[in-house]
Structure formats: structure tokens, C-alpha cells
Coordinates of C-alpha atoms in Angstrom, one line a residue:
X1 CA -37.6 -80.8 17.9
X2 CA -38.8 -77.5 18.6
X3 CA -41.1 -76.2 15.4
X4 CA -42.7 -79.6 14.5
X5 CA -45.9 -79.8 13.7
X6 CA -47.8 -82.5 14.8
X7 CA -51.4 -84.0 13.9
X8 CA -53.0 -87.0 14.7
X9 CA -56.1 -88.3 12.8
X10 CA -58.0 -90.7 15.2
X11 CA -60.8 -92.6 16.6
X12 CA -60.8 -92.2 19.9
X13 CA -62.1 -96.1 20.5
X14 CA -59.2 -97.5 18.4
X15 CA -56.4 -99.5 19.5
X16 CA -54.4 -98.9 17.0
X17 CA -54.6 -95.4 17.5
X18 CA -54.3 -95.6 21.0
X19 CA -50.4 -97.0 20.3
X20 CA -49.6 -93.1 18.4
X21 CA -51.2 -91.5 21.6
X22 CA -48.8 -93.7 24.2
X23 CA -45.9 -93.2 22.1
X24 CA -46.5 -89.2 22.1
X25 CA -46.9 -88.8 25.9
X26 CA -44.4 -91.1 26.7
X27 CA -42.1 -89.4 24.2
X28 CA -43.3 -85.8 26.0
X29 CA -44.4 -84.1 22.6
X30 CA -47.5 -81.5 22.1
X31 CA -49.3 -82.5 19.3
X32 CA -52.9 -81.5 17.6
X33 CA -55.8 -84.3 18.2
X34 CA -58.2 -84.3 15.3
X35 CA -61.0 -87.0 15.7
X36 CA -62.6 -88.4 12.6
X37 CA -65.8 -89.8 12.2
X38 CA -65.3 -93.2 10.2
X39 CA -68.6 -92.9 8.2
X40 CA -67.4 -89.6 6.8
X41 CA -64.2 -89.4 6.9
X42 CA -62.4 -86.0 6.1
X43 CA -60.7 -85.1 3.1
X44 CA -57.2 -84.3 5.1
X45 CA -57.5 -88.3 5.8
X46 CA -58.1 -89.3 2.5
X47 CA -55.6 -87.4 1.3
X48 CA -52.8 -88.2 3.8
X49 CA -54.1 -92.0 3.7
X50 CA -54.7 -92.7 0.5
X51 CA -54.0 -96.1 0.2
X52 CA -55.6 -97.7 3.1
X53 CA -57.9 -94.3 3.8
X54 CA -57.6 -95.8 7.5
X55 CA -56.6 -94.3 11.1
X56 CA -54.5 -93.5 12.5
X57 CA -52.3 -91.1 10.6
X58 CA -49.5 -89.0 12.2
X59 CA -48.9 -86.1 10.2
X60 CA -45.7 -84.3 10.8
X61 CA -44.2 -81.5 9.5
X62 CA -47.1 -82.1 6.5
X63 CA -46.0 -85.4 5.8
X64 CA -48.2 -88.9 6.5
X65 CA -46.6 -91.7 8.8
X66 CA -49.5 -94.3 8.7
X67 CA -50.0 -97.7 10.3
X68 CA -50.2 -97.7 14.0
X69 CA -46.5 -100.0 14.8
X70 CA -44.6 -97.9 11.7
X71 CA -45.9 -94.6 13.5
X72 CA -44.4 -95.3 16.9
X73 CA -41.0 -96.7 15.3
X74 CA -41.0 -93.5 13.5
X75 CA -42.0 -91.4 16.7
X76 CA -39.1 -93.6 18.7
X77 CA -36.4 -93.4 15.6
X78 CA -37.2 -89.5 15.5
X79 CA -37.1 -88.4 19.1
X80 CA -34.5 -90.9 19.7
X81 CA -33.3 -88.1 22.7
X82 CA -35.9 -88.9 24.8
X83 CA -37.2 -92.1 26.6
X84 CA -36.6 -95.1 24.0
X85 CA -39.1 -97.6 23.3
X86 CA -37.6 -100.0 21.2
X87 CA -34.1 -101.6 22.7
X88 CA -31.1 -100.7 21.0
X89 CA -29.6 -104.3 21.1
X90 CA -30.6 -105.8 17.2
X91 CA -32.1 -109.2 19.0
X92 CA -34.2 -107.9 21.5
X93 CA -35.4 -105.2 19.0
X94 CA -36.3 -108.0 16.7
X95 CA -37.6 -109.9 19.4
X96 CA -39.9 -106.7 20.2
X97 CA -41.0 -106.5 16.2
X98 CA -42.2 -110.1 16.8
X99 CA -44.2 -109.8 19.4
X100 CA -45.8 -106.7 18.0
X101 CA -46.3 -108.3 14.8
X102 CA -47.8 -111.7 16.6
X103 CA -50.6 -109.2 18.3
X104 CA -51.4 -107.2 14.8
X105 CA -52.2 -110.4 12.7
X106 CA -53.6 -112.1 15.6
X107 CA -55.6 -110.7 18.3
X108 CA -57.8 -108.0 16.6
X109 CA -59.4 -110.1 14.1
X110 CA -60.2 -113.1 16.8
X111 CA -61.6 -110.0 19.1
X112 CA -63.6 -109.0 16.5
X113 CA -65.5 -112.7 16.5
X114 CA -66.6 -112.0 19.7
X115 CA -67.9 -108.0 19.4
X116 CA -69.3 -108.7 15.9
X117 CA -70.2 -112.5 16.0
X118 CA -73.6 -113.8 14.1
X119 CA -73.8 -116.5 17.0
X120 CA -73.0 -118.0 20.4
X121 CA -70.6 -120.3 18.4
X122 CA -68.7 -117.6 16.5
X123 CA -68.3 -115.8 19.5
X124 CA -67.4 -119.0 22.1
X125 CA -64.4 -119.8 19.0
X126 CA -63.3 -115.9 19.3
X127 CA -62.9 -116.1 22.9
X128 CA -60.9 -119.5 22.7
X129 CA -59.0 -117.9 20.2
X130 CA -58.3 -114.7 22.6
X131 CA -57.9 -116.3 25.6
X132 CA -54.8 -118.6 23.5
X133 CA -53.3 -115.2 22.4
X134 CA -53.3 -114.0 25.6
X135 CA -51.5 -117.3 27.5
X136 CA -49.1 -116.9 24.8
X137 CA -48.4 -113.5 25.6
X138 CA -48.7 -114.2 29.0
X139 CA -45.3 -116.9 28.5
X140 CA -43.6 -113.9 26.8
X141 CA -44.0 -111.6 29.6
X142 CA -43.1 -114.4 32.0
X143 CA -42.3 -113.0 35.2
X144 CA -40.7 -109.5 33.9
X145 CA -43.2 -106.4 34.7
X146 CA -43.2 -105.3 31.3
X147 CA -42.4 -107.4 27.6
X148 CA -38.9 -105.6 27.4
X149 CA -38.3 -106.2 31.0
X150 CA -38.0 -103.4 33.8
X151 CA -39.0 -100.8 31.3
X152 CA -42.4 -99.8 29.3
X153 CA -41.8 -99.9 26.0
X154 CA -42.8 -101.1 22.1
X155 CA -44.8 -104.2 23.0
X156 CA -46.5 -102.9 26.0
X157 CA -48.1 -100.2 24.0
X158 CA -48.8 -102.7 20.9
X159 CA -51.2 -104.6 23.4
X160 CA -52.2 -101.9 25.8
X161 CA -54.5 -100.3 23.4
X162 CA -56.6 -103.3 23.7
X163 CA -57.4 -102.9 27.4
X164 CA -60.3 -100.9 25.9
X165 CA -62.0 -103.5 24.5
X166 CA -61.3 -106.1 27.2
X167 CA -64.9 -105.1 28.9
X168 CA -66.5 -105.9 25.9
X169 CA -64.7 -109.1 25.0
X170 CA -65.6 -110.6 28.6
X171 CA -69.2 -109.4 28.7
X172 CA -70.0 -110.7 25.0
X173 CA -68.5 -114.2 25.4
X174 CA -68.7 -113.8 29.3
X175 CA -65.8 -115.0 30.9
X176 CA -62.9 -113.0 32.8
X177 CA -59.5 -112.3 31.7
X178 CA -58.2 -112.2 35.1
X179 CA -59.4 -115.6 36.3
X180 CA -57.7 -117.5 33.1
X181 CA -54.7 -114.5 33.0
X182 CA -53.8 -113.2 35.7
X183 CA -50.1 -112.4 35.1
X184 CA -51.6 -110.7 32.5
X185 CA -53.7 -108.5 34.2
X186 CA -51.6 -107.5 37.0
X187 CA -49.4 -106.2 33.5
X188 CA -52.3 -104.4 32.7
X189 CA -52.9 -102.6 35.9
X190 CA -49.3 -101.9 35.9
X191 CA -50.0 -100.2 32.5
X192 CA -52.8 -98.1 33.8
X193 CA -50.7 -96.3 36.5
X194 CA -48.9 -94.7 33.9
X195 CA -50.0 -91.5 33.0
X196 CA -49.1 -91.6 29.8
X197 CA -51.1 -94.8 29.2
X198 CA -54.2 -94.1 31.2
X199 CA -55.0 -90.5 29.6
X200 CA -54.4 -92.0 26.1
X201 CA -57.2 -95.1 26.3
X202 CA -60.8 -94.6 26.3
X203 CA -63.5 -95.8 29.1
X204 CA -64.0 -99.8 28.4
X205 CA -67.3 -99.2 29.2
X206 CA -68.3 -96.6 26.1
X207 CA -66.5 -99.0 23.9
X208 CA -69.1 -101.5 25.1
X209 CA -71.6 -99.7 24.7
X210 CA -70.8 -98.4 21.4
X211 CA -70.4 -101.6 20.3
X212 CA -74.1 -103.0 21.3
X213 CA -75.5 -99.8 19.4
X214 CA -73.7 -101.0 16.1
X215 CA -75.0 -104.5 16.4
X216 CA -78.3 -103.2 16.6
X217 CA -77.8 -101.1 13.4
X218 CA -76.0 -103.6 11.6
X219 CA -78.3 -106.4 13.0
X220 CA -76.8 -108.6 15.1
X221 CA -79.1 -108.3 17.9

């Protein structure tokens, strides 16, 4: 709606925040970009996340939507006029929440064995645990070029985010996503010919290396 005020408090190598981003193009809305810096983290995030004190948080209007899923319901339920990304049928929308849901409790914290492991081991179980996550997704997409089916929508952009961190998943643990996914991929790629999706993400490769410069400070390596 014209007038609204829009600010997004991000990281630019999160995920989660990548999700707000995708659902903002896609959506076609001009909106303020204010990147934090985790390790001191500014009071306008403390005080519009005071609970979790966590990116992202959309800020509209002066009032804090935070969590990354509950921000693009909100962006979908609000701008409802322009391209939907949940269905309108109650089943498949459920169906959508699901998958969503599966990828928030499951697929960060079995990533994170891999970029943060303390050994070979840790990181050889994260990437058996990944690689399960994404043959499951990979039955849920089944043969349909996005989750919902013809169309781009909520589920895409709750596991898009994570193409950014795909580099580093396969260089830690070294194996390829492609060769046990391929279905998957080609998803992916689809992904990243959307504009919408491809200037929201950052370079795989500066996530990688960002991540072997915090395993140095925190001692991993």
C-alpha cells in the first residue's frame, strides 16, 4: 500500500533472512535494507526483537514481524493483491506449512554439523543427515518444477535461502549435491533464473569463505 514503511534488519549470509528478501521482490515492494553486524547488534534490533534479539526482523509501519516463515505469511497475507505465495486451498496451504516447517527444524541445524563440526565424524553424520533431508524434499517436489507445482511460491523460498550455503556444505564434507540430487538441483537452477531470487541470495563462495575465517577464530581449524 502506498505510504508503508518498510525496514529489514539482516545478515546478508542468512537464510532465513534471505526468505524476507524473496518474498519482498517477488511481492514488488521498496523497502529499506539495514545490515547488522551480529557481534554488535544495534539497539533498533534489540528493541524490535526483544525476545529472540535475532534476524531477520521486518519492521513495518514501526511495528516488528520477526521469524523468517511468520514474516513472509505476513508479507503474503498483507499484499494479498499481488502475486500469492501461499495457495488459497486450506490443504495445500497446510501442506506448504509442513514442508516449511520440516526444513526449519531440520536442515539448518544438521548443515551446521558440517560448517561447524569438531571432526571428520561430526561432519560425515551432518552430511548423511543433509543429504536425507534433501531426498525427502526431493520426493515432495517429485516431478513438479516448483513444491506448489507450476508456480514459485512458500516452500521454494523456505529452502532457497540455503543455496548459499550449499558450496560450503559440499566442500566441508566433500561430496556434491547434484550427483546424489539431481532433481533437486535442476529446482535450484530453476530458482536462480528468477530475478527475484538471484539478487536476494549472497555469492556461495563468500559464505564459504566466511565460514573458514570463523573456524579459525573459534578454533576449529
Amino acid at each position: 500500500m502506498a505510504g508503508d514503511e518498510l525496514i529489514l534488519l539482516n545478515y546478508w549470509i542468512s537464510m532465513f533472512g534471505a526468505r524476507v528478501r524473496i518474498a519482498l521482490e517477488e511481492k514488488g515492494l521498496n523497502y529499506e535494507y539495514r545490515e547488522e553486524n551480529l557481534q554488535n547488534k544495534s539497539p533498533l534490533l534489540l528493541q524490535m526483537n526483544p525476545v529472540h534479539k535475532k534476524i531477520p526482523v521486518l519492521i513495518h509501519n514501526g511495528k516488528p514481524i520477526c521469524e523468517s516463515n511468520i514474516i513472509v505469511q505476513y508479507i503474503d497475507e498483507f499484499w494479498n493483491d499481488k502475486t500469492p505465495l501461499l495457495p488459497s486451498d486450506p490443504y495445500e496451504k497446510a501442506q506448504a506449512r509442513f514442508w516449511a516447517d520440516y526444513i526449519d527444524k531440520k536442515l539448518y541445524d544438521s548443515g551446521r554439523k558440517i560448517t561447524w563440526n569438531k571432526n571428520k565424524e561430526e561432519a560425515e553424520e551432518g552430511k548423511k543427515e543433509v543429504l536425507e533431508i534433501f531426498k525427502v524434499l526431493e520426493g515432495a517436489l517429485g516431478d513438479k518444477p516448483y513444491f506448489g507445482g507450476e508456480n514459485f511460491g512458500y516452500v521454494d523460498i523456505s529452502l532457497i535461502g540455503f543455496h548459499m550455503w550449499f558450496y560450503a556444505y559440499e566442500t566441508i564434507a566433500n561430496f556434491s549435491i547434484e550427483a546424489e540430487c539431481p532433481k533437486l538441483m535442476a529446482w535450484d537452477k530453476r530458482c536462480l533464473e528468477r530475478k527475484t531470487v538471484a539478487k536476494s541470495l549472497g555469492d556461495p563462495k563468500a559464505v564459504y569463505d566466511i565460514v573458514l575465517k570463523s573456524r579459525k577464530i573459534k578454533g576449529l581449524d
